[in-house]
Amino acid sequence: MLGSYIKTSRRNLLRNKLFSAINVVGLAISMSVGLLLIAFVFDLLSYDRFHEKGERIYRITNVATFNGEQGGKFATTSIKTGKLIRQNVTGVDDVAILRSDFSQDAQVGDKVLPIRGFWAEPSLFRIFTFPLLAGNAETALKDPYSVVLTQTAAKKLFGSEEVLGKSIRFDARDYQVTGVMKDVPFFSHLSFEALVSLSTAEQLSKNDRDFGKWTSMSSNYVYLLLPEKANVASIQSQLDALAREENRAEASTKINLELLPLHDIVVGENLRQSEGGP
């Protein structure tokens, strides 16, 4: 019976060559598009899955109102937000503040290469799975003018030399290499070649009144590590109270804080960036 079906189908194909060709080509295109969509969705769902504590990591987002008009939802927030959460919000295991506007030429001897990265705190290594190949994760980003390089960046700048303790010149200042980490995986919403201690940015900006303001969202990101079985509703309630308190001193800009799970950053809604960033 199966042979009969095959013979009948073959005759129909030969009798209606144009119609059959259109059907076959259409089927092939449909299958190709379907496979591409499946691959695309799979890639999106693969982002940030390598972090061991990924299910417990959240990013703070800002819902801003300017002069009474809705300004939108921002992926960025202020450095002050991160510090206030660290000081006042209970039920949070750790906080990491990042600033994304580090992009400078690195000079080592006669070699000059552009390096892009983040200003960051030591807590970054406690929250995210970015393993160090050399250096101490607890101290590498502690002191001003400290820099941690990715493995590829270290090789570009120093070749096969031992790099810990070596100096890199950024903008007429010497920075000390305090760590080398594995290259950032491709499926990471955070992409960088170097991490520079946030204390450096704070020192360089000590005369900038806007740097630490509640409403200075530009380039700053705050990530939280929550405990297992965390009371997310309680944490959100504390964030709401924190925002109400800070907004009292602001005449034109009002900010509300929300929690965004790490695994929803790439596949979730499209958030505004106040100035670049991941």
mmCIF file of C-alpha atoms in Angstrom:
data_model
loop_
_atom_site.group_PDB
_atom_site.id
_atom_site.type_symbol
_atom_site.label_atom_id
_atom_site.label_comp_id
_atom_site.label_asym_id
_atom_site.label_seq_id
_atom_site.Cartn_x
_atom_site.Cartn_y
_atom_site.Cartn_z
ATOM 1 C CA MET A 1 0.000 0.000 0.000
ATOM 2 C CA LEU A 2 2.840 2.363 0.853
ATOM 3 C CA GLY A 3 4.378 1.728 -2.568
ATOM 4 C CA SER A 4 1.080 2.647 -4.201
ATOM 5 C CA TYR A 5 0.958 5.956 -2.323
ATOM 6 C CA ILE A 6 4.512 6.771 -3.418
ATOM 7 C CA LYS A 7 3.751 5.998 -7.068
ATOM 8 C CA THR A 8 0.567 8.117 -6.994
ATOM 9 C CA SER A 9 2.403 11.044 -5.394
ATOM 10 C CA ARG A 10 5.183 10.787 -7.975
ATOM 11 C CA ARG A 11 2.683 10.896 -10.855
ATOM 12 C CA ASN A 12 0.954 13.957 -9.366
ATOM 13 C CA LEU A 13 4.269 15.746 -8.960
ATOM 14 C CA LEU A 14 5.274 15.034 -12.564
ATOM 15 C CA ARG A 15 1.888 16.113 -13.963
ATOM 16 C CA ASN A 16 1.871 19.424 -12.049
ATOM 17 C CA LYS A 17 5.537 20.382 -12.123
ATOM 18 C CA LEU A 18 5.098 24.147 -11.602
ATOM 19 C CA PHE A 19 2.569 23.757 -8.788
ATOM 20 C CA SER A 20 4.704 21.059 -7.156
ATOM 21 C CA ALA A 21 7.861 23.179 -7.428
ATOM 22 C CA ILE A 22 6.110 26.139 -5.791
ATOM 23 C CA ASN A 23 4.920 23.912 -2.934
ATOM 24 C CA VAL A 24 8.337 22.343 -2.399
ATOM 25 C CA VAL A 25 10.149 25.711 -2.454
ATOM 26 C CA GLY A 26 7.536 27.239 -0.138
ATOM 27 C CA LEU A 27 7.872 24.346 2.284
ATOM 28 C CA ALA A 28 11.676 24.646 2.246
ATOM 29 C CA ILE A 29 11.546 28.400 2.909
ATOM 30 C CA SER A 30 9.000 27.947 5.705
ATOM 31 C CA MET A 31 11.116 25.289 7.385
ATOM 32 C CA SER A 32 14.253 27.447 7.063
ATOM 33 C CA VAL A 33 12.529 30.484 8.590
ATOM 34 C CA GLY A 34 11.102 28.322 11.358
ATOM 35 C CA LEU A 35 14.530 26.891 12.188
ATOM 36 C CA LEU A 36 16.058 30.386 12.198
ATOM 37 C CA LEU A 37 13.355 31.620 14.585
ATOM 38 C CA ILE A 38 13.912 28.657 16.875
ATOM 39 C CA ALA A 39 17.672 29.342 16.865
ATOM 40 C CA PHE A 40 17.063 33.057 17.546
ATOM 41 C CA VAL A 41 14.756 32.351 20.486
ATOM 42 C CA PHE A 42 17.185 29.746 21.837
ATOM 43 C CA ASP A 43 20.008 32.298 21.677
ATOM 44 C CA LEU A 44 17.926 34.905 23.541
ATOM 45 C CA LEU A 45 17.025 32.431 26.261
ATOM 46 C CA SER A 46 20.718 31.496 26.618
ATOM 47 C CA TYR A 47 21.770 34.954 27.846
ATOM 48 C CA ASP A 48 23.222 35.131 31.372
ATOM 49 C CA ARG A 49 22.466 31.474 32.130
ATOM 50 C CA PHE A 50 26.098 30.798 33.060
ATOM 51 C CA HIS A 51 25.831 32.749 36.327
ATOM 52 C CA GLU A 52 25.604 30.275 39.187
ATOM 53 C CA LYS A 53 23.344 32.592 41.219
ATOM 54 C CA GLY A 54 21.407 33.873 38.200
ATOM 55 C CA GLU A 55 17.963 33.008 39.592
ATOM 56 C CA ARG A 56 18.663 35.297 42.565
ATOM 57 C CA ILE A 57 20.090 38.303 40.687
ATOM 58 C CA TYR A 58 17.948 41.376 39.976
ATOM 59 C CA ARG A 59 18.660 44.729 38.377
ATOM 60 C CA ILE A 60 17.107 47.932 39.664
ATOM 61 C CA THR A 61 15.168 49.890 37.049
ATOM 62 C CA ASN A 62 13.979 53.492 37.307
ATOM 63 C CA VAL A 63 10.513 54.699 36.397
ATOM 64 C CA ALA A 64 11.020 58.450 36.099
ATOM 65 C CA THR A 65 8.637 61.391 35.964
ATOM 66 C CA PHE A 66 9.928 64.786 34.843
ATOM 67 C CA ASN A 67 7.863 67.877 35.700
ATOM 68 C CA GLY A 68 4.793 65.727 36.162
ATOM 69 C CA GLU A 69 5.160 64.000 32.780
ATOM 70 C CA GLN A 70 6.017 60.321 32.416
ATOM 71 C CA GLY A 71 9.640 60.019 31.335
ATOM 72 C CA GLY A 72 9.676 56.267 30.799
ATOM 73 C CA LYS A 73 11.380 53.282 32.365
ATOM 74 C CA PHE A 74 15.179 53.299 32.511
ATOM 75 C CA ALA A 75 17.650 50.448 32.891
ATOM 76 C CA THR A 76 19.989 52.931 34.557
ATOM 77 C CA THR A 77 19.738 54.316 38.064
ATOM 78 C CA SER A 78 21.875 56.394 40.407
ATOM 79 C CA ILE A 79 24.924 55.414 42.420
ATOM 80 C CA LYS A 80 23.110 56.825 45.444
ATOM 81 C CA THR A 81 20.306 54.311 44.885
ATOM 82 C CA GLY A 82 22.745 51.426 45.248
ATOM 83 C CA LYS A 83 24.267 52.869 48.407
ATOM 84 C CA LEU A 84 20.877 53.548 49.992
ATOM 85 C CA ILE A 85 19.725 50.002 49.256
ATOM 86 C CA ARG A 86 22.896 48.618 50.797
ATOM 87 C CA GLN A 87 22.361 50.695 53.936
ATOM 88 C CA ASN A 88 18.598 50.521 54.416
ATOM 89 C CA VAL A 89 16.942 47.603 52.611
ATOM 90 C CA THR A 90 16.778 44.327 54.518
ATOM 91 C CA GLY A 91 16.480 40.905 52.919
ATOM 92 C CA VAL A 92 19.222 41.590 50.336
ATOM 93 C CA ASP A 93 22.373 39.457 50.360
ATOM 94 C CA ASP A 94 24.576 41.794 48.303
ATOM 95 C CA VAL A 95 24.600 44.908 46.111
ATOM 96 C CA ALA A 96 26.834 45.750 43.138
ATOM 97 C CA ILE A 97 27.086 49.183 41.538
ATOM 98 C CA LEU A 98 28.476 49.512 38.013
ATOM 99 C CA ARG A 99 29.157 52.545 35.885
ATOM 100 C CA SER A 100 29.418 52.026 32.135
ATOM 101 C CA ASP A 101 31.257 55.090 30.834
ATOM 102 C CA PHE A 102 34.823 53.734 31.043
ATOM 103 C CA SER A 103 36.305 53.868 27.542
ATOM 104 C CA GLN A 104 39.904 54.999 27.221
ATOM 105 C CA ASP A 105 43.187 54.315 25.467
ATOM 106 C CA ALA A 106 45.466 52.043 27.475
ATOM 107 C CA GLN A 107 49.196 52.706 27.161
ATOM 108 C CA VAL A 108 51.796 50.089 28.050
ATOM 109 C CA GLY A 109 55.240 51.193 26.917
ATOM 110 C CA ASP A 110 54.895 52.166 23.258
ATOM 111 C CA LYS A 111 51.713 50.125 22.822
ATOM 112 C CA VAL A 112 48.379 52.004 22.853
ATOM 113 C CA LEU A 113 45.082 50.160 22.598
ATOM 114 C CA PRO A 114 41.463 51.239 23.209
ATOM 115 C CA ILE A 115 39.896 49.526 26.229
ATOM 116 C CA ARG A 116 36.193 49.515 27.092
ATOM 117 C CA GLY A 117 34.703 48.482 30.399
ATOM 118 C CA PHE A 118 32.960 49.343 33.649
ATOM 119 C CA TRP A 119 33.766 51.014 36.915
ATOM 120 C CA ALA A 120 32.830 48.331 39.447
ATOM 121 C CA GLU A 121 32.953 47.184 43.062
ATOM 122 C CA PRO A 122 34.390 43.982 44.592
ATOM 123 C CA SER A 123 30.822 42.762 45.157
ATOM 124 C CA LEU A 124 30.526 42.239 41.386
ATOM 125 C CA PHE A 125 32.533 39.016 41.750
ATOM 126 C CA ARG A 126 30.361 37.831 44.644
ATOM 127 C CA ILE A 127 27.169 38.267 42.645
ATOM 128 C CA PHE A 128 28.148 37.308 39.091
ATOM 129 C CA THR A 129 30.139 34.291 37.917
ATOM 130 C CA PHE A 130 33.153 36.004 36.369
ATOM 131 C CA PRO A 131 36.057 33.796 37.546
ATOM 132 C CA LEU A 132 39.468 35.321 38.195
ATOM 133 C CA LEU A 133 42.504 33.563 36.771
ATOM 134 C CA ALA A 134 44.846 35.723 38.841
ATOM 135 C CA GLY A 135 44.308 38.089 41.764
ATOM 136 C CA ASN A 136 42.009 38.229 44.787
ATOM 137 C CA ALA A 137 38.341 38.775 43.971
ATOM 138 C CA GLU A 138 37.663 40.444 47.338
ATOM 139 C CA THR A 139 40.364 43.085 46.963
ATOM 140 C CA ALA A 140 41.043 43.441 43.209
ATOM 141 C CA LEU A 141 38.508 46.280 42.795
ATOM 142 C CA LYS A 142 38.863 47.812 46.244
ATOM 143 C CA ASP A 143 41.516 50.506 45.945
ATOM 144 C CA PRO A 144 41.493 53.530 43.610
ATOM 145 C CA TYR A 145 43.333 53.107 40.307
ATOM 146 C CA SER A 146 42.962 49.319 40.323
ATOM 147 C CA VAL A 147 42.042 47.481 37.130
ATOM 148 C CA VAL A 148 41.046 43.904 36.329
ATOM 149 C CA LEU A 149 41.611 42.805 32.720
ATOM 150 C CA THR A 150 39.988 40.028 30.765
ATOM 151 C CA GLN A 151 42.340 37.308 29.560
ATOM 152 C CA THR A 152 42.254 38.587 25.969
ATOM 153 C CA ALA A 153 42.847 42.216 26.979
ATOM 154 C CA ALA A 154 45.791 41.199 29.177
ATOM 155 C CA LYS A 155 47.356 39.269 26.293
ATOM 156 C CA LYS A 156 46.891 42.194 23.889
ATOM 157 C CA LEU A 157 48.586 44.600 26.285
ATOM 158 C CA PHE A 158 51.277 42.425 27.864
ATOM 159 C CA GLY A 159 51.671 39.386 25.643
ATOM 160 C CA SER A 160 52.760 36.339 27.635
ATOM 161 C CA GLU A 161 54.162 38.364 30.562
ATOM 162 C CA GLU A 162 52.899 38.045 34.121
ATOM 163 C CA VAL A 163 50.582 41.035 34.487
ATOM 164 C CA LEU A 164 49.704 41.291 38.189
ATOM 165 C CA GLY A 165 51.222 44.454 39.637
ATOM 166 C CA LYS A 166 52.020 45.891 36.213
ATOM 167 C CA SER A 167 50.983 49.445 35.352
ATOM 168 C CA ILE A 168 48.698 50.711 32.621
ATOM 169 C CA ARG A 169 48.460 54.385 31.778
ATOM 170 C CA PHE A 170 44.965 55.775 31.279
ATOM 171 C CA ASP A 171 44.562 59.496 30.651
ATOM 172 C CA ALA A 172 47.966 60.451 32.105
ATOM 173 C CA ARG A 173 47.407 58.337 35.256
ATOM 174 C CA ASP A 174 48.925 54.992 36.195
ATOM 175 C CA TYR A 175 46.569 52.147 37.087
ATOM 176 C CA GLN A 176 47.736 48.908 38.682
ATOM 177 C CA VAL A 177 46.616 45.550 37.304
ATOM 178 C CA THR A 178 45.170 43.684 40.293
ATOM 179 C CA GLY A 179 43.458 40.809 38.525
ATOM 180 C CA VAL A 180 42.963 38.851 35.313
ATOM 181 C CA MET A 181 39.616 37.174 34.666
ATOM 182 C CA LYS A 182 38.269 34.760 32.114
ATOM 183 C CA ASP A 183 36.853 36.376 28.991
ATOM 184 C CA VAL A 184 33.201 37.339 29.289
ATOM 185 C CA PRO A 185 31.000 34.655 27.673
ATOM 186 C CA PHE A 186 29.284 35.641 24.436
ATOM 187 C CA PHE A 187 25.807 35.244 25.909
ATOM 188 C CA SER A 188 26.219 37.939 28.546
ATOM 189 C CA HIS A 189 24.290 41.210 28.608
ATOM 190 C CA LEU A 190 27.386 42.694 30.287
ATOM 191 C CA SER A 191 30.276 42.958 27.837
ATOM 192 C CA PHE A 192 33.649 44.455 28.741
ATOM 193 C CA GLU A 193 37.423 44.186 28.450
ATOM 194 C CA ALA A 194 38.288 45.714 31.805
ATOM 195 C CA LEU A 195 36.834 46.503 35.220
ATOM 196 C CA VAL A 196 38.156 49.560 37.045
ATOM 197 C CA SER A 197 37.468 50.161 40.730
ATOM 198 C CA LEU A 198 34.409 52.353 41.299
ATOM 199 C CA SER A 199 36.403 54.134 44.010
ATOM 200 C CA THR A 200 38.528 55.524 41.159
ATOM 201 C CA ALA A 201 35.495 57.099 39.488
ATOM 202 C CA GLU A 202 34.391 58.523 42.839
ATOM 203 C CA GLN A 203 37.815 60.061 43.391
ATOM 204 C CA LEU A 204 37.987 61.501 39.887
ATOM 205 C CA SER A 205 34.484 62.972 40.308
ATOM 206 C CA LYS A 206 34.848 64.324 43.843
ATOM 207 C CA ASN A 207 34.224 67.880 42.612
ATOM 208 C CA ASP A 208 31.205 66.887 40.533
ATOM 209 C CA ARG A 209 28.097 67.717 42.568
ATOM 210 C CA ASP A 210 25.859 65.660 40.322
ATOM 211 C CA PHE A 211 27.878 62.438 40.536
ATOM 212 C CA GLY A 212 26.215 61.100 43.676
ATOM 213 C CA LYS A 213 22.754 62.639 43.341
ATOM 214 C CA TRP A 214 19.552 60.620 43.588
ATOM 215 C CA THR A 215 18.477 61.779 40.126
ATOM 216 C CA SER A 216 21.853 61.196 38.392
ATOM 217 C CA MET A 217 20.922 58.056 36.473
ATOM 218 C CA SER A 218 23.409 58.443 33.647
ATOM 219 C CA SER A 219 25.481 55.279 33.006
ATOM 220 C CA ASN A 220 24.885 53.702 36.429
ATOM 221 C CA TYR A 221 23.518 50.209 37.085
ATOM 222 C CA VAL A 222 22.607 48.548 40.365
ATOM 223 C CA TYR A 223 22.321 44.767 40.787
ATOM 224 C CA LEU A 224 21.001 42.916 43.834
ATOM 225 C CA LEU A 225 21.628 39.374 44.993
ATOM 226 C CA LEU A 226 18.631 38.118 46.909
ATOM 227 C CA PRO A 227 18.632 35.100 49.217
ATOM 228 C CA GLU A 228 16.928 31.880 48.199
ATOM 229 C CA LYS A 229 13.156 32.078 48.763
ATOM 230 C CA ALA A 230 13.468 35.838 49.182
ATOM 231 C CA ASN A 231 10.396 37.897 50.042
ATOM 232 C CA VAL A 232 10.420 39.939 46.835
ATOM 233 C CA ALA A 233 7.211 41.784 47.802
ATOM 234 C CA SER A 234 8.801 42.965 51.061
ATOM 235 C CA ILE A 235 11.921 44.186 49.240
ATOM 236 C CA GLN A 236 9.789 46.024 46.673
ATOM 237 C CA SER A 237 7.838 47.658 49.497
ATOM 238 C CA GLN A 238 11.104 48.904 51.030
ATOM 239 C CA LEU A 239 12.219 50.241 47.644
ATOM 240 C CA ASP A 240 8.916 52.122 47.353
ATOM 241 C CA ALA A 241 9.445 53.674 50.798
ATOM 242 C CA LEU A 242 13.045 54.605 49.955
ATOM 243 C CA ALA A 243 11.923 56.306 46.734
ATOM 244 C CA ARG A 244 9.162 58.262 48.494
ATOM 245 C CA GLU A 245 11.659 59.573 51.034
ATOM 246 C CA GLU A 246 14.220 60.655 48.419
ATOM 247 C CA ASN A 247 11.599 62.161 46.107
ATOM 248 C CA ARG A 248 10.502 64.604 48.819
ATOM 249 C CA ALA A 249 13.644 66.662 48.235
ATOM 250 C CA GLU A 250 13.143 66.750 44.450
ATOM 251 C CA ALA A 251 10.975 69.451 42.891
ATOM 252 C CA SER A 252 10.777 68.307 39.270
ATOM 253 C CA THR A 253 12.067 64.722 39.024
ATOM 254 C CA LYS A 254 10.368 61.798 40.729
ATOM 255 C CA ILE A 255 11.750 58.273 40.590
ATOM 256 C CA ASN A 256 10.221 54.894 41.418
ATOM 257 C CA LEU A 257 12.336 51.768 41.718
ATOM 258 C CA GLU A 258 11.481 48.323 40.382
ATOM 259 C CA LEU A 259 13.120 44.899 40.463
ATOM 260 C CA LEU A 260 13.974 43.233 37.150
ATOM 261 C CA PRO A 261 15.137 39.564 37.205
ATOM 262 C CA LEU A 262 18.476 38.991 35.493
ATOM 263 C CA HIS A 263 17.017 36.470 33.048
ATOM 264 C CA ASP A 264 14.403 39.000 31.893
ATOM 265 C CA ILE A 265 16.916 41.703 30.954
ATOM 266 C CA VAL A 266 17.490 40.519 27.372
ATOM 267 C CA VAL A 267 14.097 38.945 26.663
ATOM 268 C CA GLY A 268 11.990 41.507 28.563
ATOM 269 C CA GLU A 269 10.707 44.926 27.604
ATOM 270 C CA ASN A 270 12.987 47.416 25.872
ATOM 271 C CA LEU A 271 14.197 49.834 28.540
ATOM 272 C CA ARG A 272 15.668 53.257 27.902
ATOM 273 C CA GLN A 273 19.361 53.878 28.529
ATOM 274 C CA SER A 274 20.169 57.318 29.877
ATOM 275 C CA GLU A 275 23.662 57.072 28.377
ATOM 276 C CA GLY A 276 24.892 53.897 26.725
ATOM 277 C CA GLY A 277 25.393 50.741 28.756
ATOM 278 C CA PRO A 278 24.295 47.128 28.555
#
